[in-house]
Amino acid sequence: MPSISSFYGIIIRMYFTDTDRHKMPHIHVFYAEDEAVFGLDGEIIAGDFPRKQAAYVKAWCLLHEEELQANWKLAKGGEEVYKIEPLR
């Protein structure tokens, strides 16, 4: 489960073999005790997440949409994904 970015205590991961569980492109996001699955558009698909941190994740997703899509294609093909700049 490679970490592709982290900022403000938020860790974002994209799994190589998780394309069957959630059919749409997505990321797994962790903050303290919270975990949620977000679409690449920044919307929560599953789980609960603090509102403020969810807003950070959504902003980050919108800023890096093309990179996330490219990473998703790599992950779906079983290839290693690359790191994406954190939100600053």
mmCIF file of N, CA, C and O in Angstrom:
data_model
loop_
_atom_site.group_PDB
_atom_site.id
_atom_site.type_symbol
_atom_site.label_atom_id
_atom_site.label_comp_id
_atom_site.label_asym_id
_atom_site.label_seq_id
_atom_site.Cartn_x
_atom_site.Cartn_y
_atom_site.Cartn_z
ATOM 1 N N MET A 1 0.824 -1.177 0.000
ATOM 2 C CA MET A 1 0.000 0.000 0.000
ATOM 3 C C MET A 1 0.871 1.244 0.000
ATOM 4 O O MET A 1 1.173 1.811 1.031
ATOM 5 N N PRO A 2 1.291 1.655 -1.165
ATOM 6 C CA PRO A 2 2.196 2.797 -1.250
ATOM 7 C C PRO A 2 1.523 4.123 -0.916
ATOM 8 O O PRO A 2 0.382 4.366 -1.308
ATOM 9 N N SER A 3 2.230 4.934 -0.162
ATOM 10 C CA SER A 3 1.769 6.280 0.151
ATOM 11 C C SER A 3 2.162 7.180 -1.016
ATOM 12 O O SER A 3 3.323 7.195 -1.414
ATOM 13 N N ILE A 4 1.197 7.910 -1.572
ATOM 14 C CA ILE A 4 1.533 8.775 -2.704
ATOM 15 C C ILE A 4 1.662 10.240 -2.296
ATOM 16 O O ILE A 4 2.229 11.029 -3.037
ATOM 17 N N SER A 5 1.156 10.585 -1.108
ATOM 18 C CA SER A 5 1.314 11.953 -0.622
ATOM 19 C C SER A 5 0.917 12.013 0.854
ATOM 20 O O SER A 5 0.199 11.136 1.347
ATOM 21 N N SER A 6 1.383 13.047 1.526
ATOM 22 C CA SER A 6 0.959 13.305 2.903
ATOM 23 C C SER A 6 1.104 14.798 3.193
ATOM 24 O O SER A 6 2.050 15.439 2.729
ATOM 25 N N PHE A 7 0.132 15.321 3.921
ATOM 26 C CA PHE A 7 0.132 16.737 4.292
ATOM 27 C C PHE A 7 -0.833 16.940 5.448
ATOM 28 O O PHE A 7 -1.858 16.263 5.548
ATOM 29 N N TYR A 8 -0.510 17.847 6.343
ATOM 30 C CA TYR A 8 -1.359 18.195 7.488
ATOM 31 C C TYR A 8 -1.823 16.972 8.285
ATOM 32 O O TYR A 8 -2.955 16.925 8.771
ATOM 33 N N GLY A 9 -0.963 15.968 8.382
ATOM 34 C CA GLY A 9 -1.306 14.763 9.126
ATOM 35 C C GLY A 9 -2.161 13.774 8.339
ATOM 36 O O GLY A 9 -2.565 12.740 8.860
ATOM 37 N N ILE A 10 -2.441 14.084 7.083
ATOM 38 C CA ILE A 10 -3.260 13.235 6.206
ATOM 39 C C ILE A 10 -2.317 12.390 5.352
ATOM 40 O O ILE A 10 -1.369 12.917 4.775
ATOM 41 N N ILE A 11 -2.588 11.102 5.277
ATOM 42 C CA ILE A 11 -1.794 10.197 4.443
ATOM 43 C C ILE A 11 -2.686 9.659 3.341
ATOM 44 O O ILE A 11 -3.791 9.174 3.606
ATOM 45 N N ILE A 12 -2.204 9.735 2.104
ATOM 46 C CA ILE A 12 -2.979 9.280 0.956
ATOM 47 C C ILE A 12 -2.258 8.098 0.320
ATOM 48 O O ILE A 12 -1.070 8.175 0.018
ATOM 49 N N ARG A 13 -3.018 7.023 0.127
ATOM 50 C CA ARG A 13 -2.459 5.802 -0.461
ATOM 51 C C ARG A 13 -3.298 5.363 -1.652
ATOM 52 O O ARG A 13 -4.505 5.592 -1.692
ATOM 53 N N MET A 14 -2.633 4.705 -2.582
ATOM 54 C CA MET A 14 -3.318 4.096 -3.712
ATOM 55 C C MET A 14 -2.830 2.659 -3.788
ATOM 56 O O MET A 14 -1.633 2.408 -3.889
ATOM 57 N N TYR A 15 -3.760 1.732 -3.706
ATOM 58 C CA TYR A 15 -3.426 0.314 -3.686
ATOM 59 C C TYR A 15 -3.349 -0.249 -5.101
ATOM 60 O O TYR A 15 -4.138 0.125 -5.968
ATOM 61 N N PHE A 16 -2.418 -1.180 -5.289
ATOM 62 C CA PHE A 16 -2.239 -1.804 -6.596
ATOM 63 C C PHE A 16 -3.348 -2.796 -6.910
ATOM 64 O O PHE A 16 -3.732 -2.953 -8.055
ATOM 65 N N THR A 17 -3.855 -3.493 -5.903
ATOM 66 C CA THR A 17 -4.769 -4.611 -6.153
ATOM 67 C C THR A 17 -6.172 -4.357 -5.627
ATOM 68 O O THR A 17 -6.896 -5.299 -5.366
ATOM 69 N N ASP A 18 -6.586 -3.116 -5.512
ATOM 70 C CA ASP A 18 -7.877 -2.801 -4.910
ATOM 71 C C ASP A 18 -8.909 -2.365 -5.944
ATOM 72 O O ASP A 18 -9.873 -1.707 -5.620
ATOM 73 N N THR A 19 -8.728 -2.732 -7.197
ATOM 74 C CA THR A 19 -9.640 -2.262 -8.234
ATOM 75 C C THR A 19 -10.950 -3.026 -8.261
ATOM 76 O O THR A 19 -11.922 -2.565 -8.842
ATOM 77 N N ASP A 20 -11.032 -4.201 -7.640
ATOM 78 C CA ASP A 20 -12.277 -4.961 -7.633
ATOM 79 C C ASP A 20 -13.230 -4.525 -6.521
ATOM 80 O O ASP A 20 -14.438 -4.545 -6.686
ATOM 81 N N ARG A 21 -12.686 -4.130 -5.385
ATOM 82 C CA ARG A 21 -13.511 -3.762 -4.228
ATOM 83 C C ARG A 21 -14.309 -2.484 -4.479
ATOM 84 O O ARG A 21 -15.493 -2.412 -4.199
ATOM 85 N N HIS A 22 -13.656 -1.465 -4.970
ATOM 86 C CA HIS A 22 -14.307 -0.205 -5.328
ATOM 87 C C HIS A 22 -14.095 -0.044 -6.834
ATOM 88 O O HIS A 22 -12.980 0.185 -7.263
ATOM 89 N N LYS A 23 -15.138 -0.170 -7.591
ATOM 90 C CA LYS A 23 -14.997 -0.214 -9.057
ATOM 91 C C LYS A 23 -14.470 1.085 -9.662
ATOM 92 O O LYS A 23 -13.820 1.069 -10.687
ATOM 93 N N MET A 24 -14.777 2.205 -9.055
ATOM 94 C CA MET A 24 -14.326 3.470 -9.628
ATOM 95 C C MET A 24 -12.918 3.824 -9.137
ATOM 96 O O MET A 24 -12.487 3.350 -8.084
ATOM 97 N N PRO A 25 -12.183 4.644 -9.878
ATOM 98 C CA PRO A 25 -10.861 5.082 -9.428
ATOM 99 C C PRO A 25 -10.962 5.770 -8.071
ATOM 100 O O PRO A 25 -11.867 6.578 -7.849
ATOM 101 N N HIS A 26 -10.030 5.463 -7.164
ATOM 102 C CA HIS A 26 -10.129 5.986 -5.805
ATOM 103 C C HIS A 26 -8.790 5.963 -5.086
ATOM 104 O O HIS A 26 -7.834 5.360 -5.562
ATOM 105 N N ILE A 27 -8.784 6.624 -3.932
ATOM 106 C CA ILE A 27 -7.627 6.632 -3.035
ATOM 107 C C ILE A 27 -8.121 6.298 -1.631
ATOM 108 O O ILE A 27 -9.292 6.494 -1.313
ATOM 109 N N HIS A 28 -7.219 5.807 -0.813
ATOM 110 C CA HIS A 28 -7.504 5.544 0.596
ATOM 111 C C HIS A 28 -6.799 6.638 1.388
ATOM 112 O O HIS A 28 -5.608 6.889 1.179
ATOM 113 N N VAL A 29 -7.545 7.267 2.286
ATOM 114 C CA VAL A 29 -7.016 8.422 3.010
ATOM 115 C C VAL A 29 -7.140 8.170 4.508
ATOM 116 O O VAL A 29 -8.170 7.713 5.002
ATOM 117 N N PHE A 30 -6.063 8.500 5.229
ATOM 118 C CA PHE A 30 -5.975 8.259 6.663
ATOM 119 C C PHE A 30 -5.648 9.560 7.376
ATOM 120 O O PHE A 30 -4.833 10.351 6.905
ATOM 121 N N TYR A 31 -6.284 9.757 8.519
ATOM 122 C CA TYR A 31 -5.984 10.889 9.383
ATOM 123 C C TYR A 31 -6.250 10.441 10.807
ATOM 124 O O TYR A 31 -7.394 10.133 11.163
ATOM 125 N N ALA A 32 -5.203 10.392 11.615
ATOM 126 C CA ALA A 32 -5.319 9.912 13.000
ATOM 127 C C ALA A 32 -6.032 8.564 13.000
ATOM 128 O O ALA A 32 -5.571 7.632 12.380
ATOM 129 N N GLU A 33 -7.189 8.474 13.640
ATOM 130 C CA GLU A 33 -7.947 7.220 13.741
ATOM 131 C C GLU A 33 -8.938 7.036 12.590
ATOM 132 O O GLU A 33 -9.593 6.003 12.498
ATOM 133 N N ASP A 34 -9.064 8.043 11.737
ATOM 134 C CA ASP A 34 -10.072 8.019 10.674
ATOM 135 C C ASP A 34 -9.496 7.480 9.365
ATOM 136 O O ASP A 34 -8.332 7.696 9.047
ATOM 137 N N GLU A 35 -10.374 6.804 8.617
ATOM 138 C CA GLU A 35 -10.005 6.270 7.301
ATOM 139 C C GLU A 35 -11.219 6.369 6.399
ATOM 140 O O GLU A 35 -12.349 6.099 6.808
ATOM 141 N N ALA A 36 -10.990 6.783 5.158
ATOM 142 C CA ALA A 36 -12.088 6.860 4.185
ATOM 143 C C ALA A 36 -11.534 6.580 2.796
ATOM 144 O O ALA A 36 -10.332 6.707 2.547
ATOM 145 N N VAL A 37 -12.425 6.216 1.912
ATOM 146 C CA VAL A 37 -12.092 6.030 0.507
ATOM 147 C C VAL A 37 -12.697 7.207 -0.241
ATOM 148 O O VAL A 37 -13.880 7.525 -0.071
ATOM 149 N N PHE A 38 -11.874 7.872 -1.039
ATOM 150 C CA PHE A 38 -12.301 9.033 -1.812
ATOM 151 C C PHE A 38 -12.186 8.717 -3.295
ATOM 152 O O PHE A 38 -11.223 8.065 -3.718
ATOM 153 N N GLY A 39 -13.129 9.215 -4.085
ATOM 154 C CA GLY A 39 -12.979 9.174 -5.531
ATOM 155 C C GLY A 39 -11.878 10.148 -5.913
ATOM 156 O O GLY A 39 -11.500 11.020 -5.121
ATOM 157 N N LEU A 40 -11.383 10.038 -7.126
ATOM 158 C CA LEU A 40 -10.322 10.943 -7.560
ATOM 159 C C LEU A 40 -10.816 12.379 -7.707
ATOM 160 O O LEU A 40 -10.017 13.296 -7.854
ATOM 161 N N ASP A 41 -12.138 12.579 -7.602
ATOM 162 C CA ASP A 41 -12.703 13.927 -7.616
ATOM 163 C C ASP A 41 -12.772 14.534 -6.218
ATOM 164 O O ASP A 41 -13.229 15.654 -6.030
ATOM 165 N N GLY A 42 -12.333 13.757 -5.202
ATOM 166 C CA GLY A 42 -12.317 14.260 -3.835
ATOM 167 C C GLY A 42 -13.575 13.994 -3.042
ATOM 168 O O GLY A 42 -13.692 14.434 -1.903
ATOM 169 N N GLU A 43 -14.533 13.281 -3.613
ATOM 170 C CA GLU A 43 -15.775 12.947 -2.905
ATOM 171 C C GLU A 43 -15.599 11.640 -2.130
ATOM 172 O O GLU A 43 -14.977 10.697 -2.636
ATOM 173 N N ILE A 44 -16.155 11.561 -0.934
ATOM 174 C CA ILE A 44 -16.047 10.350 -0.111
ATOM 175 C C ILE A 44 -16.945 9.255 -0.688
ATOM 176 O O ILE A 44 -18.123 9.475 -0.937
ATOM 177 N N ILE A 45 -16.347 8.088 -0.894
ATOM 178 C CA ILE A 45 -17.075 6.915 -1.393
ATOM 179 C C ILE A 45 -17.488 6.031 -0.226
ATOM 180 O O ILE A 45 -18.591 5.488 -0.201
ATOM 181 N N ALA A 46 -16.583 5.866 0.729
ATOM 182 C CA ALA A 46 -16.846 4.992 1.877
ATOM 183 C C ALA A 46 -16.082 5.503 3.086
ATOM 184 O O ALA A 46 -14.990 6.055 2.959
ATOM 185 N N GLY A 47 -16.662 5.297 4.260
ATOM 186 C CA GLY A 47 -16.001 5.686 5.498
ATOM 187 C C GLY A 47 -16.409 7.080 5.953
ATOM 188 O O GLY A 47 -17.193 7.765 5.303
ATOM 189 N N ASP A 48 -15.862 7.461 7.081
ATOM 190 C CA ASP A 48 -16.108 8.781 7.657
ATOM 191 C C ASP A 48 -14.788 9.516 7.773
ATOM 192 O O ASP A 48 -13.742 8.908 8.006
ATOM 193 N N PHE A 49 -14.861 10.836 7.641
ATOM 194 C CA PHE A 49 -13.651 11.641 7.703
ATOM 195 C C PHE A 49 -14.012 13.005 8.264
ATOM 196 O O PHE A 49 -15.093 13.538 7.959
ATOM 197 N N PRO A 50 -13.123 13.602 9.073
ATOM 198 C CA PRO A 50 -13.404 14.945 9.598
ATOM 199 C C PRO A 50 -13.613 15.950 8.457
ATOM 200 O O PRO A 50 -12.916 15.891 7.439
ATOM 201 N N ARG A 51 -14.557 16.831 8.631
ATOM 202 C CA ARG A 51 -14.937 17.772 7.573
ATOM 203 C C ARG A 51 -13.766 18.622 7.061
ATOM 204 O O ARG A 51 -13.595 18.786 5.864
ATOM 205 N N LYS A 52 -12.997 19.177 7.975
ATOM 206 C CA LYS A 52 -11.888 20.052 7.574
ATOM 207 C C LYS A 52 -10.862 19.275 6.748
ATOM 208 O O LYS A 52 -10.411 19.741 5.693
ATOM 209 N N GLN A 53 -10.485 18.088 7.204
ATOM 210 C CA GLN A 53 -9.507 17.282 6.492
ATOM 211 C C GLN A 53 -10.067 16.782 5.159
ATOM 212 O O GLN A 53 -9.344 16.692 4.172
ATOM 213 N N ALA A 54 -11.358 16.481 5.116
ATOM 214 C CA ALA A 54 -11.990 16.074 3.855
ATOM 215 C C ALA A 54 -11.921 17.209 2.830
ATOM 216 O O ALA A 54 -11.709 16.968 1.640
ATOM 217 N N ALA A 55 -12.067 18.445 3.294
ATOM 218 C CA ALA A 55 -11.966 19.599 2.398
ATOM 219 C C ALA A 55 -10.545 19.724 1.849
ATOM 220 O O ALA A 55 -10.353 20.057 0.667
ATOM 221 N N TYR A 56 -9.533 19.463 2.690
ATOM 222 C CA TYR A 56 -8.149 19.474 2.218
ATOM 223 C C TYR A 56 -7.936 18.404 1.148
ATOM 224 O O TYR A 56 -7.298 18.653 0.125
ATOM 225 N N VAL A 57 -8.474 17.216 1.390
ATOM 226 C CA VAL A 57 -8.319 16.119 0.433
ATOM 227 C C VAL A 57 -8.994 16.483 -0.886
ATOM 228 O O VAL A 57 -8.418 16.282 -1.961
ATOM 229 N N LYS A 58 -10.187 17.046 -0.819
ATOM 230 C CA LYS A 58 -10.892 17.424 -2.046
ATOM 231 C C LYS A 58 -10.091 18.461 -2.829
ATOM 232 O O LYS A 58 -9.926 18.339 -4.048
ATOM 233 N N ALA A 59 -9.571 19.478 -2.158
ATOM 234 C CA ALA A 59 -8.768 20.503 -2.826
ATOM 235 C C ALA A 59 -7.536 19.878 -3.473
ATOM 236 O O ALA A 59 -7.198 20.188 -4.624
ATOM 237 N N TRP A 60 -6.878 18.982 -2.753
ATOM 238 C CA TRP A 60 -5.682 18.312 -3.277
ATOM 239 C C TRP A 60 -6.036 17.494 -4.514
ATOM 240 O O TRP A 60 -5.323 17.536 -5.515
ATOM 241 N N CYS A 61 -7.140 16.754 -4.449
ATOM 242 C CA CYS A 61 -7.569 15.937 -5.595
ATOM 243 C C CYS A 61 -7.828 16.814 -6.824
ATOM 244 O O CYS A 61 -7.430 16.462 -7.938
ATOM 245 N N LEU A 62 -8.502 17.923 -6.625
ATOM 246 C CA LEU A 62 -8.804 18.808 -7.743
ATOM 247 C C LEU A 62 -7.540 19.396 -8.359
ATOM 248 O O LEU A 62 -7.439 19.536 -9.576
ATOM 249 N N LEU A 63 -6.566 19.713 -7.519
ATOM 250 C CA LEU A 63 -5.297 20.253 -8.018
ATOM 251 C C LEU A 63 -4.461 19.216 -8.761
ATOM 252 O O LEU A 63 -3.676 19.566 -9.644
ATOM 253 N N HIS A 64 -4.618 17.946 -8.425
ATOM 254 C CA HIS A 64 -3.764 16.891 -8.973
ATOM 255 C C HIS A 64 -4.549 15.827 -9.739
ATOM 256 O O HIS A 64 -4.129 14.673 -9.828
ATOM 257 N N GLU A 65 -5.669 16.230 -10.324
ATOM 258 C CA GLU A 65 -6.548 15.272 -10.998
ATOM 259 C C GLU A 65 -5.834 14.470 -12.093
ATOM 260 O O GLU A 65 -5.982 13.252 -12.175
ATOM 261 N N GLU A 66 -5.054 15.126 -12.923
ATOM 262 C CA GLU A 66 -4.366 14.426 -14.010
ATOM 263 C C GLU A 66 -3.343 13.430 -13.475
ATOM 264 O O GLU A 66 -3.231 12.310 -13.983
ATOM 265 N N GLU A 67 -2.610 13.823 -12.449
ATOM 266 C CA GLU A 67 -1.622 12.928 -11.857
ATOM 267 C C GLU A 67 -2.289 11.721 -11.202
ATOM 268 O O GLU A 67 -1.789 10.598 -11.280
ATOM 269 N N LEU A 68 -3.430 11.952 -10.552
ATOM 270 C CA LEU A 68 -4.165 10.853 -9.930
ATOM 271 C C LEU A 68 -4.670 9.876 -10.989
ATOM 272 O O LEU A 68 -4.595 8.658 -10.802
ATOM 273 N N GLN A 69 -5.188 10.392 -12.084
ATOM 274 C CA GLN A 69 -5.664 9.521 -13.162
ATOM 275 C C GLN A 69 -4.513 8.697 -13.736
ATOM 276 O O GLN A 69 -4.660 7.501 -13.996
ATOM 277 N N ALA A 70 -3.359 9.327 -13.913
ATOM 278 C CA ALA A 70 -2.184 8.602 -14.432
ATOM 279 C C ALA A 70 -1.754 7.524 -13.444
ATOM 280 O O ALA A 70 -1.433 6.391 -13.845
ATOM 281 N N ASN A 71 -1.748 7.843 -12.153
ATOM 282 C CA ASN A 71 -1.397 6.858 -11.132
ATOM 283 C C ASN A 71 -2.393 5.702 -11.121
ATOM 284 O O ASN A 71 -2.014 4.550 -10.940
ATOM 285 N N TRP A 72 -3.686 6.013 -11.299
ATOM 286 C CA TRP A 72 -4.703 4.964 -11.302
ATOM 287 C C TRP A 72 -4.447 3.969 -12.439
ATOM 288 O O TRP A 72 -4.538 2.765 -12.267
ATOM 289 N N LYS A 73 -4.099 4.496 -13.602
ATOM 290 C CA LYS A 73 -3.798 3.619 -14.738
ATOM 291 C C LYS A 73 -2.602 2.729 -14.430
ATOM 292 O O LYS A 73 -2.601 1.541 -14.765
ATOM 293 N N LEU A 74 -1.590 3.292 -13.803
ATOM 294 C CA LEU A 74 -0.419 2.497 -13.410
ATOM 295 C C LEU A 74 -0.816 1.414 -12.413
ATOM 296 O O LEU A 74 -0.449 0.245 -12.571
ATOM 297 N N ALA A 75 -1.565 1.803 -11.381
ATOM 298 C CA ALA A 75 -1.964 0.850 -10.338
ATOM 299 C C ALA A 75 -2.825 -0.264 -10.916
ATOM 300 O O ALA A 75 -2.641 -1.439 -10.595
ATOM 301 N N LYS A 76 -3.733 0.101 -11.784
ATOM 302 C CA LYS A 76 -4.623 -0.887 -12.390
ATOM 303 C C LYS A 76 -3.836 -1.888 -13.242
ATOM 304 O O LYS A 76 -4.194 -3.050 -13.331
ATOM 305 N N GLY A 77 -2.738 -1.417 -13.824
ATOM 306 C CA GLY A 77 -1.876 -2.285 -14.622
ATOM 307 C C GLY A 77 -0.850 -3.031 -13.784
ATOM 308 O O GLY A 77 0.013 -3.715 -14.327
ATOM 309 N N GLY A 78 -0.928 -2.873 -12.460
ATOM 310 C CA GLY A 78 -0.003 -3.570 -11.568
ATOM 311 C C GLY A 78 1.366 -2.921 -11.475
ATOM 312 O O GLY A 78 2.313 -3.507 -10.976
ATOM 313 N N GLU A 79 1.469 -1.691 -11.951
ATOM 314 C CA GLU A 79 2.748 -0.984 -11.921
ATOM 315 C C GLU A 79 2.837 -0.080 -10.696
ATOM 316 O O GLU A 79 1.825 0.263 -10.079
ATOM 317 N N GLU A 80 4.045 0.307 -10.387
ATOM 318 C CA GLU A 80 4.277 1.175 -9.229
ATOM 319 C C GLU A 80 3.781 2.588 -9.517
ATOM 320 O O GLU A 80 4.010 3.127 -10.595
ATOM 321 N N VAL A 81 3.092 3.175 -8.544
ATOM 322 C CA VAL A 81 2.612 4.551 -8.673
ATOM 323 C C VAL A 81 3.688 5.511 -8.185
ATOM 324 O O VAL A 81 4.613 5.121 -7.484
ATOM 325 N N TYR A 82 3.551 6.762 -8.566
ATOM 326 C CA TYR A 82 4.545 7.750 -8.158
ATOM 327 C C TYR A 82 3.972 8.731 -7.145
ATOM 328 O O TYR A 82 2.762 8.863 -7.008
ATOM 329 N N LYS A 83 4.851 9.406 -6.444
ATOM 330 C CA LYS A 83 4.464 10.382 -5.418
ATOM 331 C C LYS A 83 3.899 11.639 -6.094
ATOM 332 O O LYS A 83 4.274 11.984 -7.192
ATOM 333 N N ILE A 84 2.978 12.278 -5.382
ATOM 334 C CA ILE A 84 2.363 13.528 -5.845
ATOM 335 C C ILE A 84 2.610 14.584 -4.782
ATOM 336 O O ILE A 84 2.522 14.320 -3.591
ATOM 337 N N GLU A 85 2.906 15.785 -5.238
ATOM 338 C CA GLU A 85 3.199 16.896 -4.322
ATOM 339 C C GLU A 85 2.095 17.076 -3.283
ATOM 340 O O GLU A 85 0.902 16.976 -3.610
ATOM 341 N N PRO A 86 2.473 17.347 -2.047
ATOM 342 C CA PRO A 86 1.460 17.578 -0.998
ATOM 343 C C PRO A 86 0.782 18.929 -1.148
ATOM 344 O O PRO A 86 1.269 19.806 -1.874
ATOM 345 N N LEU A 87 -0.313 19.091 -0.455
ATOM 346 C CA LEU A 87 -0.998 20.378 -0.386
ATOM 347 C C LEU A 87 -0.150 21.278 0.502
ATOM 348 O O LEU A 87 0.324 20.888 1.549
ATOM 349 N N ARG A 88 0.022 22.507 0.075
ATOM 350 C CA ARG A 88 0.844 23.454 0.847
ATOM 351 C C ARG A 88 0.045 24.679 1.195
ATOM 352 O O ARG A 88 -0.769 25.131 0.535
#
